[in-house]
XYZ file of C-alpha atoms in Angstrom:
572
model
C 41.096 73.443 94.245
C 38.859 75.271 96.137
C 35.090 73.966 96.437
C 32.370 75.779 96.418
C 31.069 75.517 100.083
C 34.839 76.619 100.941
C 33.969 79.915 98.692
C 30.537 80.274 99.929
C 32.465 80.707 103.177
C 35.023 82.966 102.072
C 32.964 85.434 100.010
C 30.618 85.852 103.390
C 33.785 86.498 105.267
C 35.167 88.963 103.060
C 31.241 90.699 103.126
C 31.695 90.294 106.941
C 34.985 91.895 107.107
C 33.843 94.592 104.978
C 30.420 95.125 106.735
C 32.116 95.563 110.058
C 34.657 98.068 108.791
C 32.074 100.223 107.339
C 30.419 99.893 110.659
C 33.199 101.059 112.502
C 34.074 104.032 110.000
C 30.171 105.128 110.694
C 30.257 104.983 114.406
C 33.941 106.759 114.121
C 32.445 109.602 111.931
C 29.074 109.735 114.835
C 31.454 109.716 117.571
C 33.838 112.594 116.631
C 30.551 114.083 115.592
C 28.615 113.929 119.125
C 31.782 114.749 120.777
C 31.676 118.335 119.040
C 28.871 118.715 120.060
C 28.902 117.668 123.617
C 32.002 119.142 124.815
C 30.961 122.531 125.525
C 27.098 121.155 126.186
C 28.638 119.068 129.127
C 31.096 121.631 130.169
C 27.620 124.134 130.704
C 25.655 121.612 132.015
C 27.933 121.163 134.604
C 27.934 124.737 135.534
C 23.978 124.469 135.930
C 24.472 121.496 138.237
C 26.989 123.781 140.471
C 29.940 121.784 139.483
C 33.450 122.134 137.897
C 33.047 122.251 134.251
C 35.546 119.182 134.013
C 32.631 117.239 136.099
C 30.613 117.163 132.976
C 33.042 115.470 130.910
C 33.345 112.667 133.562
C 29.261 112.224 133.563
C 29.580 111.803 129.757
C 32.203 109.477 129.927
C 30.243 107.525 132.791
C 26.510 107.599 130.854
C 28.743 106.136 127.858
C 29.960 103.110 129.660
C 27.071 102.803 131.918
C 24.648 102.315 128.187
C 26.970 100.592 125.881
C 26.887 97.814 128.866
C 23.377 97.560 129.184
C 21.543 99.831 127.092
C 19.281 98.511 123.858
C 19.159 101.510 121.461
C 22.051 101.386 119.523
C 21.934 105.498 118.908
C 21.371 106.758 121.831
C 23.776 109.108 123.520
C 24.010 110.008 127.321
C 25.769 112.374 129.683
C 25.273 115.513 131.575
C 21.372 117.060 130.700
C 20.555 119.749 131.418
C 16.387 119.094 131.625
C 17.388 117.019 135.590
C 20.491 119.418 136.121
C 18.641 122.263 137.367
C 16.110 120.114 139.111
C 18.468 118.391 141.637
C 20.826 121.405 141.955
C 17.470 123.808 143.193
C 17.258 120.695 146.186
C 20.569 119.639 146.732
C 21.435 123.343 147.673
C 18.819 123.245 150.724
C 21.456 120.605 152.482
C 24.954 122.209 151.136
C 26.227 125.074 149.174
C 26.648 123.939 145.926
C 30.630 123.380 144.503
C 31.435 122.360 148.070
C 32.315 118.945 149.113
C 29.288 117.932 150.535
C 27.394 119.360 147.783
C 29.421 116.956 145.768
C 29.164 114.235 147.635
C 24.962 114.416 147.734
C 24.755 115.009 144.112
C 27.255 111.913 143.866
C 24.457 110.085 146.552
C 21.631 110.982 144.282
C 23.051 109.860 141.069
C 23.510 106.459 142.374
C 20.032 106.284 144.214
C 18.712 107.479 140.449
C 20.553 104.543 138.757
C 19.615 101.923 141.352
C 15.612 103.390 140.662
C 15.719 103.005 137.087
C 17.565 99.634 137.045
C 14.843 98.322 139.310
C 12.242 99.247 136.720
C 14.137 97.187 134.026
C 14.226 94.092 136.550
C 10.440 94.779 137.194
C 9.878 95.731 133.630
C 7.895 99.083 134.782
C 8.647 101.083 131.474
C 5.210 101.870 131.089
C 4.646 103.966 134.220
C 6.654 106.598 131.906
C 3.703 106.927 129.887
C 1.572 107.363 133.032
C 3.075 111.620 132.490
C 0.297 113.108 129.711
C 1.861 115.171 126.506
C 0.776 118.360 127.839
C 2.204 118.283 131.147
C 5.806 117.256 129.680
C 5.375 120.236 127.301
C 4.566 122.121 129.929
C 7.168 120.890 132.707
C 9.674 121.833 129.465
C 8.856 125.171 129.642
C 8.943 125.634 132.978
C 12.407 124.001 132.809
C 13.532 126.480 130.334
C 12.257 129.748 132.018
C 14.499 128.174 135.314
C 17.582 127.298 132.604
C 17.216 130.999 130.919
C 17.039 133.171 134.011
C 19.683 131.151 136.303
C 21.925 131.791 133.405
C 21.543 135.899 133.025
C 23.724 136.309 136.169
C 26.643 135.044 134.506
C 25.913 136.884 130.991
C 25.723 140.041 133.004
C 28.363 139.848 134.897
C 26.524 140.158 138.216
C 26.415 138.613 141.735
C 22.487 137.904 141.902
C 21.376 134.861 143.415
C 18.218 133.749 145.310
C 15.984 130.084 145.382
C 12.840 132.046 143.547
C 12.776 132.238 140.159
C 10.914 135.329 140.099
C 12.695 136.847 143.055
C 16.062 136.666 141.283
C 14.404 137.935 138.102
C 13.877 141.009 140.163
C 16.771 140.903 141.463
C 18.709 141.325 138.014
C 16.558 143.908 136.958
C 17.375 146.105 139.650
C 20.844 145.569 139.464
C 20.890 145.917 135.348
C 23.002 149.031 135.624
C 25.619 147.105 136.966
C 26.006 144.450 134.702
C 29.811 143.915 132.705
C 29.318 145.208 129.025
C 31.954 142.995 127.947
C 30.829 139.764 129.312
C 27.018 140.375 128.592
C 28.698 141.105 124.973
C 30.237 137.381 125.040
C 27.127 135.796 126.338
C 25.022 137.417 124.050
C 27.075 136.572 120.498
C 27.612 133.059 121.853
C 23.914 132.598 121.811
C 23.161 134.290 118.544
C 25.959 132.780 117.209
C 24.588 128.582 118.307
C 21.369 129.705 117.207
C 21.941 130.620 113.848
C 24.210 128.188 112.713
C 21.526 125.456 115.041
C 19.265 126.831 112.297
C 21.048 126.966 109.315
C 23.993 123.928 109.396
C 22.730 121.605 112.011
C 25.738 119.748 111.742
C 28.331 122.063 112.005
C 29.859 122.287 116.084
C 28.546 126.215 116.315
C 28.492 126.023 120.194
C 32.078 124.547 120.293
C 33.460 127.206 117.692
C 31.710 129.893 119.860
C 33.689 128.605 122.559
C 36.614 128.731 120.774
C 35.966 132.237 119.387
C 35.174 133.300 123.113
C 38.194 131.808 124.385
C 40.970 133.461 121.720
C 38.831 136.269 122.600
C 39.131 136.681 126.595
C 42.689 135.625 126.169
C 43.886 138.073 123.093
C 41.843 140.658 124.768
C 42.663 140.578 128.426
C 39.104 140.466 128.885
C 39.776 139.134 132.405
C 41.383 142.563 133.771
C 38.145 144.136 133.009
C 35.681 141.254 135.332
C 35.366 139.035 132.515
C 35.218 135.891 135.763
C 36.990 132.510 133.405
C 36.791 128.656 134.707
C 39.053 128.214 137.524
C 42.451 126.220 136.964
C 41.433 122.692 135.842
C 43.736 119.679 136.885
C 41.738 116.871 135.253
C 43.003 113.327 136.471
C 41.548 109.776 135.891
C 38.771 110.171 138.402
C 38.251 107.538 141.221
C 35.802 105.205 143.521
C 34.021 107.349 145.806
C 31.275 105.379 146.405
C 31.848 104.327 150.158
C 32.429 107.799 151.330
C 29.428 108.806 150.204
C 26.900 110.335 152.820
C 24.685 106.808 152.915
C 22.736 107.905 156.131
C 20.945 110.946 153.723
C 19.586 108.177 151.604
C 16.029 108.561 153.487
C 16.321 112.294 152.366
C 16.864 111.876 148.949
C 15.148 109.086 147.883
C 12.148 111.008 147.471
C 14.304 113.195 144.860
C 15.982 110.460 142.895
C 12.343 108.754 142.106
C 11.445 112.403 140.682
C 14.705 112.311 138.771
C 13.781 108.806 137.825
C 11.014 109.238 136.425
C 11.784 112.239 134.319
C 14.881 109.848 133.130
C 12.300 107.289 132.164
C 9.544 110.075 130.558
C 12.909 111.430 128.631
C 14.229 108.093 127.371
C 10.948 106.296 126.689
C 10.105 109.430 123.935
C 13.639 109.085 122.387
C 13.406 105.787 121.903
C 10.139 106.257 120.712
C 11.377 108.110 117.848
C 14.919 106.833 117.122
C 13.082 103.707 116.437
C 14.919 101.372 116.778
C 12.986 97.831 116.615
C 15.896 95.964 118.323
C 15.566 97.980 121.332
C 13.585 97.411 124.807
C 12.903 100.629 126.707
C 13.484 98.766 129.494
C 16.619 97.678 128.602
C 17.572 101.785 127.845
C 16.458 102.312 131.344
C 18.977 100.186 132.837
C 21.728 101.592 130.802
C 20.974 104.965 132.114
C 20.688 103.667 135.475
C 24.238 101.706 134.942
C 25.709 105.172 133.928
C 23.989 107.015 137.101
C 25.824 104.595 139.474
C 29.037 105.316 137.463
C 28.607 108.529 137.559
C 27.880 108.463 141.240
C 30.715 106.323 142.234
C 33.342 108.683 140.038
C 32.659 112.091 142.074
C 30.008 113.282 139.182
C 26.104 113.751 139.016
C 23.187 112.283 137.581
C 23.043 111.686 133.935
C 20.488 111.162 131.421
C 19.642 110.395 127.516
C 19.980 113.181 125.007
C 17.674 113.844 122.066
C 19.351 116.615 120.088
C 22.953 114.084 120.197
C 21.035 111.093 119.495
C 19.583 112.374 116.521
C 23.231 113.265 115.222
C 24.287 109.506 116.281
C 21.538 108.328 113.839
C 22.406 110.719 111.039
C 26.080 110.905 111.272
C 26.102 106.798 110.657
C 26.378 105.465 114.156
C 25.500 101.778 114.064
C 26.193 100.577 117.644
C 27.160 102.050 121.245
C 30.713 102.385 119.636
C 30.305 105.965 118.674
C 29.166 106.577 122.016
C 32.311 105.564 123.551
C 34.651 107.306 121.026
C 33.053 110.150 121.607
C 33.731 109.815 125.382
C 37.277 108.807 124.833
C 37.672 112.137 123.106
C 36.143 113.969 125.972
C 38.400 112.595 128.418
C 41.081 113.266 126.288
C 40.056 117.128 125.971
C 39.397 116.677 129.963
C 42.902 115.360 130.473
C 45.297 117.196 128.376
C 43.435 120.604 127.764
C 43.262 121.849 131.032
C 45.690 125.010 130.198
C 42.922 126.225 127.143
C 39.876 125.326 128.939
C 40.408 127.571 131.885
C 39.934 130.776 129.769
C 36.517 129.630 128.844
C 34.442 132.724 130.197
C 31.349 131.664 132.535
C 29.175 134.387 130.004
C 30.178 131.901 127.517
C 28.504 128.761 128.645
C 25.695 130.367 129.972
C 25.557 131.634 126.216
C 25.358 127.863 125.131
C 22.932 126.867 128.158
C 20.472 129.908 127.315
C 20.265 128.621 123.752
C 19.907 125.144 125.250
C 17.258 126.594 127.499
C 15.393 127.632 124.419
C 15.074 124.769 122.260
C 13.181 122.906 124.505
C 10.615 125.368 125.076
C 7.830 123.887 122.480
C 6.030 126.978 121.542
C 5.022 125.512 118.679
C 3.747 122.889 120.451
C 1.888 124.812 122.898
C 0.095 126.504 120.333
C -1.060 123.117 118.923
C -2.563 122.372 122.114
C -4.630 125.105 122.483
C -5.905 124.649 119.032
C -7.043 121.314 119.156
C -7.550 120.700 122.840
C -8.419 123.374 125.638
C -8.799 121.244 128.291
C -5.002 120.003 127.965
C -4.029 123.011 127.243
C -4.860 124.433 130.395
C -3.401 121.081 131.846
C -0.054 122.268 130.630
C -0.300 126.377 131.377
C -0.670 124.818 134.693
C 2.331 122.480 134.937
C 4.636 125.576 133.314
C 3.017 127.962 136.106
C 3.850 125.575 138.821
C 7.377 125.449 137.837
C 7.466 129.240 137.720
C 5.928 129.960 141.011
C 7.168 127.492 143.196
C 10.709 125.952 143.807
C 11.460 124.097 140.692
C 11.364 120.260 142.655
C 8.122 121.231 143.844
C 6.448 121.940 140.485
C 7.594 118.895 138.788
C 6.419 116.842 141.611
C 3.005 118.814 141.325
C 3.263 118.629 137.588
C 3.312 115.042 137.705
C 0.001 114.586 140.542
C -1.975 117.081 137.946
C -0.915 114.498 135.017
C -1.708 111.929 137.194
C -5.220 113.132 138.462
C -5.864 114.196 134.983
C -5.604 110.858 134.151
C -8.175 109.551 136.765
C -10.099 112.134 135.644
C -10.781 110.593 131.974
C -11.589 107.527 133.577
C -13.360 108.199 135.865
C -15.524 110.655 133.693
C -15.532 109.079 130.342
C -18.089 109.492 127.581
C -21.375 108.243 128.143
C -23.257 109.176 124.980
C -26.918 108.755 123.802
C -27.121 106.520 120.296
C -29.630 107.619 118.544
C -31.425 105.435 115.344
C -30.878 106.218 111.574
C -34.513 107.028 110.717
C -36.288 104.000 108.902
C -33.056 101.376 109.448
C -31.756 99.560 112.383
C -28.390 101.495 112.216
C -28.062 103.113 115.891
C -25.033 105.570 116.284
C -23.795 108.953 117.232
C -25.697 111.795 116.857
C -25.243 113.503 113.576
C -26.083 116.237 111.821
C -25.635 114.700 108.241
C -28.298 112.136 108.672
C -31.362 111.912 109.338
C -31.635 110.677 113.130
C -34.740 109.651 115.554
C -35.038 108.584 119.325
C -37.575 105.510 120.081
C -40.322 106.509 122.797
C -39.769 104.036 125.148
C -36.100 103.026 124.399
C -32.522 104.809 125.251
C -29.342 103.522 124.181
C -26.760 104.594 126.094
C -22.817 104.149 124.566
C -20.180 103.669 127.154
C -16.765 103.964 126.359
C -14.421 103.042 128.939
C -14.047 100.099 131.374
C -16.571 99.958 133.753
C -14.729 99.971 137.468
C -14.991 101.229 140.776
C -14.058 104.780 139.460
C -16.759 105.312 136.931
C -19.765 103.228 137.799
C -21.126 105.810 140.148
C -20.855 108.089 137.144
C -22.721 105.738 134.861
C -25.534 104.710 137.473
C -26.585 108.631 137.946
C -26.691 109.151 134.258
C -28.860 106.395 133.856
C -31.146 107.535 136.704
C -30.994 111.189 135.512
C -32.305 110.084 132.234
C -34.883 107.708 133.766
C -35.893 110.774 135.934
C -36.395 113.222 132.422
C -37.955 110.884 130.550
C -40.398 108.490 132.612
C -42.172 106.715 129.273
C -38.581 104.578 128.764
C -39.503 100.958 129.694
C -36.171 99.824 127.649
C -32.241 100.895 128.966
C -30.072 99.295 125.927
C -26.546 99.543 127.548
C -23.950 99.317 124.009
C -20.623 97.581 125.507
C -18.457 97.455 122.923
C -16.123 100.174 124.746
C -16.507 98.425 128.062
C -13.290 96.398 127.539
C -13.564 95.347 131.697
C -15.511 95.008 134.583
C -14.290 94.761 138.168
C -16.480 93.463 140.851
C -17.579 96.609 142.336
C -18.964 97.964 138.972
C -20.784 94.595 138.368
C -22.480 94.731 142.382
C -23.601 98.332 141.829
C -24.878 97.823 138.450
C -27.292 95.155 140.143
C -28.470 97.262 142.535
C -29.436 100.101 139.752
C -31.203 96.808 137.738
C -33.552 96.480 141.194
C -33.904 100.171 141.660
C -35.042 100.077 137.926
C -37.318 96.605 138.197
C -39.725 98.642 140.234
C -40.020 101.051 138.015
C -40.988 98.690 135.547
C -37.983 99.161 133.661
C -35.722 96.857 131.624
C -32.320 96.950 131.131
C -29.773 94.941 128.745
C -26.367 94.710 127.660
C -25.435 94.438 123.785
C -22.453 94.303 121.767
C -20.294 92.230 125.018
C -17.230 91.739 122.856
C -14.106 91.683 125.325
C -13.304 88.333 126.802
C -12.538 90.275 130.399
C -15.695 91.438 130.175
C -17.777 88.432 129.406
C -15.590 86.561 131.782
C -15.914 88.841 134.952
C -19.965 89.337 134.257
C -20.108 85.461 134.153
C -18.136 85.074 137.563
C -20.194 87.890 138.828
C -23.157 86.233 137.641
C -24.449 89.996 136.795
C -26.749 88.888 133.570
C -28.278 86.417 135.572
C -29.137 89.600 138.069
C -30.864 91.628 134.827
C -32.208 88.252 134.160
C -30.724 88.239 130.604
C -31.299 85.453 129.365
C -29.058 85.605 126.366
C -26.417 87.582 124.545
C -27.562 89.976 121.898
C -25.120 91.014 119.014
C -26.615 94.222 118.107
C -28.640 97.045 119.670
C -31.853 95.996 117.095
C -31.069 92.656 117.680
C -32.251 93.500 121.345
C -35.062 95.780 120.841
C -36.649 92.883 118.147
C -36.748 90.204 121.238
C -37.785 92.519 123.690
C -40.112 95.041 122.091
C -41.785 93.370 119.303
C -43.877 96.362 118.130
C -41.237 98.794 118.037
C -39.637 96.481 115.260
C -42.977 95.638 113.412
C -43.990 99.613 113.008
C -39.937 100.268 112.107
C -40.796 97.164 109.109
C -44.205 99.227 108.071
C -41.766 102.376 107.738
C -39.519 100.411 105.754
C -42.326 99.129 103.572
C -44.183 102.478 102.963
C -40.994 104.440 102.073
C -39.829 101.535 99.300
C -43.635 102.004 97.856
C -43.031 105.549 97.704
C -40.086 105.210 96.026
C-alpha cells in the first residue's frame, strides 16, 4: 500500500523525468540546428582571421566549453565572429604573415590575453564599462566593420591576387585589375551570396549558407572547376588539437595587450547587448563575460583565435528550444565530428564560396535601417556615428575602433559636462513653474530667474553652470533672486560645492540672492551638509518648491501673484 507522501514523491519524479527529457530533446533539436548554421560561418570566419578553415571549427568547439563552464545565459552560442576577426587579423599581420606559424602562434597569444581581460572584469564585476560605448558609435563601428568584411572578401570572389593594409587602396586595387578577375569563381561567390540572402529572408531557419556550400562543392568537383583557377581549401588533416599554451610567444605580451583590451571590450559591448535581448533573468553579464573569456583561453591554448558571442545563432538557440548550454555543446560535438572525419569533402570547398557566405555576413550587420533612425531623431549622434564608420574606412581598421571608442567616450564627457541648464518660467496667475511652452500661457518674474539643472553638479560642469548664471546676471541686472531647481542634481562633489560658494560671494555684492529648491537626492543633501555649502548662501532652511521659496523670500511678488488670482476668479 502505497501512501500518499510516497506518491506525492513519485508523481514529481515521473514530472521530473519527463521535464528533463523534453529538455534534452529541445537542446538536441537547437544544437543540430546552430551547428547548420555555424559550420560554414566558422569555416569563413576562419578564412577572415588568415587561418585554416578547420581552425574555426576548433574556436567553436573551444567558446562551447569555455561558456557552458562558466557562462550564465543559457542560449547563448559562441565561436569564431567575424565582427573581432578582421580586427586582430589587420594587427597581427604587422608582426607575421598571416597562415604562418608565428602568425598562429600571436593570434593564439592574443586569444588568451582576451580571455584573461574579460575574466578579470567578471572577478571585478566591471560589466558596466560595456555600456560606457554610445548606440551610435557601435552602429557605426558595425559599418565600418562591414565595408572591411565586404571588400577583403572581393579578392577571393574574383579570383584575383590583390592585397594591401588600406581599405581603400585595395579597393583600387581590384578595380584596376577587374578585367582579370575568374568568371567562374566570381560566378560561385556571387550565387552563394544571393543564394544565403534569400533564403536568410524568406526561411530563416533553413541552413541556406551550408546548402550553398554544398551546392558549390558538388559543383567545383562535378565541374572540374579547379582546372580553370577555381583556388579550393588546401588538404585538411583535422586531429584532436593540443596544449600549446607554453610555446606561445609570452615575451610579445607587452605588444599585444594593448590589442586584446580593444578585443575585450568589443567582446563585452557584443555580449552585454545579446544578453540584453535574449533576456534571460537567470543570467549575470558578468558571469557571460567570463564564459567568453574561459573559451578565449581555450581557444588560445588549442592553436585557434579569439572567440566571441553570436547574435544571429543565439537567437536560433532560443527559438529552436534550447534550454541550457547543452545545445551548445552538441552542436560543437557535431563540428568536430565534420572537422574530424570530413576532411576529404571539405577540401573542395572553393575560397569564392566562403567569401560568398562572409560578404552576406558582412551585410547583415550593416544597420542601415538603423542609421537612418539616427539621423531622424538625433543629428548630433548621428554625426557621432558617420564619424566612427569614417574612421574605420580611412584608417587601419585597429586604429578606428580604438578612435571610435575615445569619440564615444568624449561624447560622453561631453553630455556631462554640457548638460541642460534651462530657464523655468511661471504658469501665468499659479505657482506652477516649468518648461517653456508654447501651449500655455507662460510669464518671467522681474526680479527672479529659475534656473533647472539637470545633471550632477561636479568638477566637469560647474564651470559651465557658474558662467550661465553670471551671463544671465550680466543681461538682466534687475534679478535680486537666483532660484537654483535641484531636483536633477542627483550629486555634488566637493569642487562643485567650493566654486558654487565663491559665485554666492561674487553675487552677495551684487546684492543678489541665491537658493536651492527641490534638494531631493540623499548624495546631494549629504555632500552639501559635509560641505557646509547652505550655510555659505546662508540658507537657512530647505524649501520644497520653487514658490515655496519666492513666498519666504520675496513677499510681494507672492501678495501681487494672490491679487491676480483674486481679480481673475471675480472675472470669472
Amino acid at each position: 500500500m502505497i501512501n500518499p507522501k510516497q506518491e506525492k514523491a513519485w508523481l514529481f519524479f515521473q514530472s521530473l523525468q519527463r521535464w528533463h527529457a523534453k529538455s534534452l530533446l529541445g537542446d538536441i533539436s537547437a544544437g543540430v540546428s546552430v551547428a547548420a548554421i555555424a559550420i560554414p560561418a566558422q569555416m569563413a570566419t576562419a578564412h577572415l582571421a588568415g587561418f585554416p578553415a578547420i581552425a574555426g571549427i576548433y574556436a567553436f568547439v573551444a567558446a562551447a566549453i569555455g561558456f557552458a563552464i562558466l557562462g550564465g545565459n543559457r542560449y547563448m552560442s559562441c565561436g569564431a565572429d567575424s565582427t573581432i576577426a578582421p580586427i586582430f587579423a589587420s594587427s597581427l599581420s604587422l608582426y607575421a604573415v598571416a597562415g604562418t606559424e608565428s602568425y598562429v602562434q600571436l593570434a593564439g597569444l592574443l586569444s588568451v590575453l582576451v580571455g584573461l581581460v574579460l575574466l578579470t572584469t567578471y572577478i571585478f564585476r566591471l560589466g558596466w564599462l560595456a555600456s560606457l560605448l554610445s548606440y551610435p558609435v557601435i552602429v557605426g563601428f558595425l559599418a565600418g566593420i562591414s565595408c572591411h568584411i565586404i571588400i577583403g572578401q572581393l579578392p577571393s570572389i574574383l579570383g584575383l591576387d590583390a592585397s594591401s593594409r588600406h581599405l581603400l587602396e585595395l579597393l583600387w586595387r581590384l578595380i584596376v585589375a577587374l578585367p582579370q578577375a575568374n568568371i567562374p569563381s566570381a560566378l560561385i561567390g556571387v550565387c552563394v551570396f544571393v543564394f544565403t540572402a534569400f533564403f536568410a529572408k524568406k526561411a530563416p531557419r533553413f541552413p541556406a549558407a551550408l546548402m550553398a556550400l554544398v551546392i558549390s562543392m558538388l559543383a567545383t568537383w562535378l565541374g572540374h572547376l579547379s582546372d580553370h583557377g577555381v583556388a579550393t581549401l588546401s588538404d585538411i588533416h583535422a586531429e584532436l588539437p593540443g596544449v600549446v599554451l607554453w610555446s606561445l610567444p609570452w615575451h610579445q605580451v607587452i605588444h599585444l595587450f594593448p590589442l586584446a583590451l580593444l578585443i575585450a571590450t568589443v567582446c563585452m559591448m557584443q555580449t552585454a547587448a545579446i544578453s540584453s535581448t535574449t533576456l534571460d533573468h537567470r543570467a549575470s553579464v558578468d558571469k557571460d563575460f567570463a564564459g567568453i573569456g574561459l573559451g578565449c583561453i581555450f581557444a588560445g591554448m588549442w592553436g585557434a583565435f579569439a572567440t566571441n558571442s553570436s547574435p544571429a545563432r543565439t537567437v536560433i538557440t532560443k527559438n529552436a528550444g534550447g534550454t541550457t548550454q547543452l545545445s551548445a555543446v552538441f552542436a560543437a560535438l557535431l563540428l568536430l565530428a565534420v572537422a574530424l572525419w570530413g576532411g576529404n569533402v571539405l577540401h573542395w570547398i572553393p575560397h569564392a564560396a566562403l567569401a560568398g557566405v562572409l560578404v552576406y555576413v558582412g551585410l547583415s550587420i550593416f544597420k542601415l535601417s538603423e542609421i537612418k533612425r539616427i539621423f531622424t531623431q538625433s543629428r548630433t549622434e548621428f554625426y557621432l556615428c558617420m564619424a566612427t564608420f569614417f574612421m574605420i574606412l580611412v584608417f587601419r581598421i585597429e586604429t578606428g575602433v580604438m578612435l571610435g571608442v575615445v569619440l564615444s567616450l568624449l561624447h560622453g564627457v561631453y553630455m556631462i559636462a554640457r548638460p541642460n541648464c534651462d530657464e523655468f518660467m511661471r504658469v501665468k496667475g499659479s505657482s506652477h513653474w516649468g518648461h517653456n511652452s508654447h501651449k500655455l500661457d507662460m510669464e518671467e518674474l522681474e526680479k527672479v530667474v529659475v534656473l533647472h539643472f539637470s545633471a550632477p553638479l561636479y568638477f566637469t560642469n560647474v564651470d559651465f553652470f557658474c558662467n550661465k548664471i553670471c551671463s544671465i546676471k550680466e543681461s538682466r541686472p534687475e534679478i535680486s533672486l537666483i532660484i537654483i531647481e535641484c531636483s536633477g542634481i542627483i550629486d555634488l562633489d566637493l569642487t562643485a560645492a567650493d566654486k558654487v560658494k565663491r559665485l554666492n560671494h561674487q553675487l552677495e555684492k551684487q546684492e543678489v540672492k541665491m537658493v536651492f529648491v527641490c534638494v531631493e537626492s540623499p548624495r546631494t543633501k549629504s555632500m552639501a551638509k559635509s560641505t557646509q555649502l547652505f550655510q555659505a548662501i546662508k540658507q537657512e532652511s530647505g524649501f520644497y518648491s520653487v514658490q515655496h521659496a519666492i513666498d519666504s523670500l520675496l513677499p510681494a511678488q507672492s501678495q501681487a501673484i494672490r491679487d491676480y488670482r483674486v481679480s481673475v476668479d471675480s472675472s470669472l
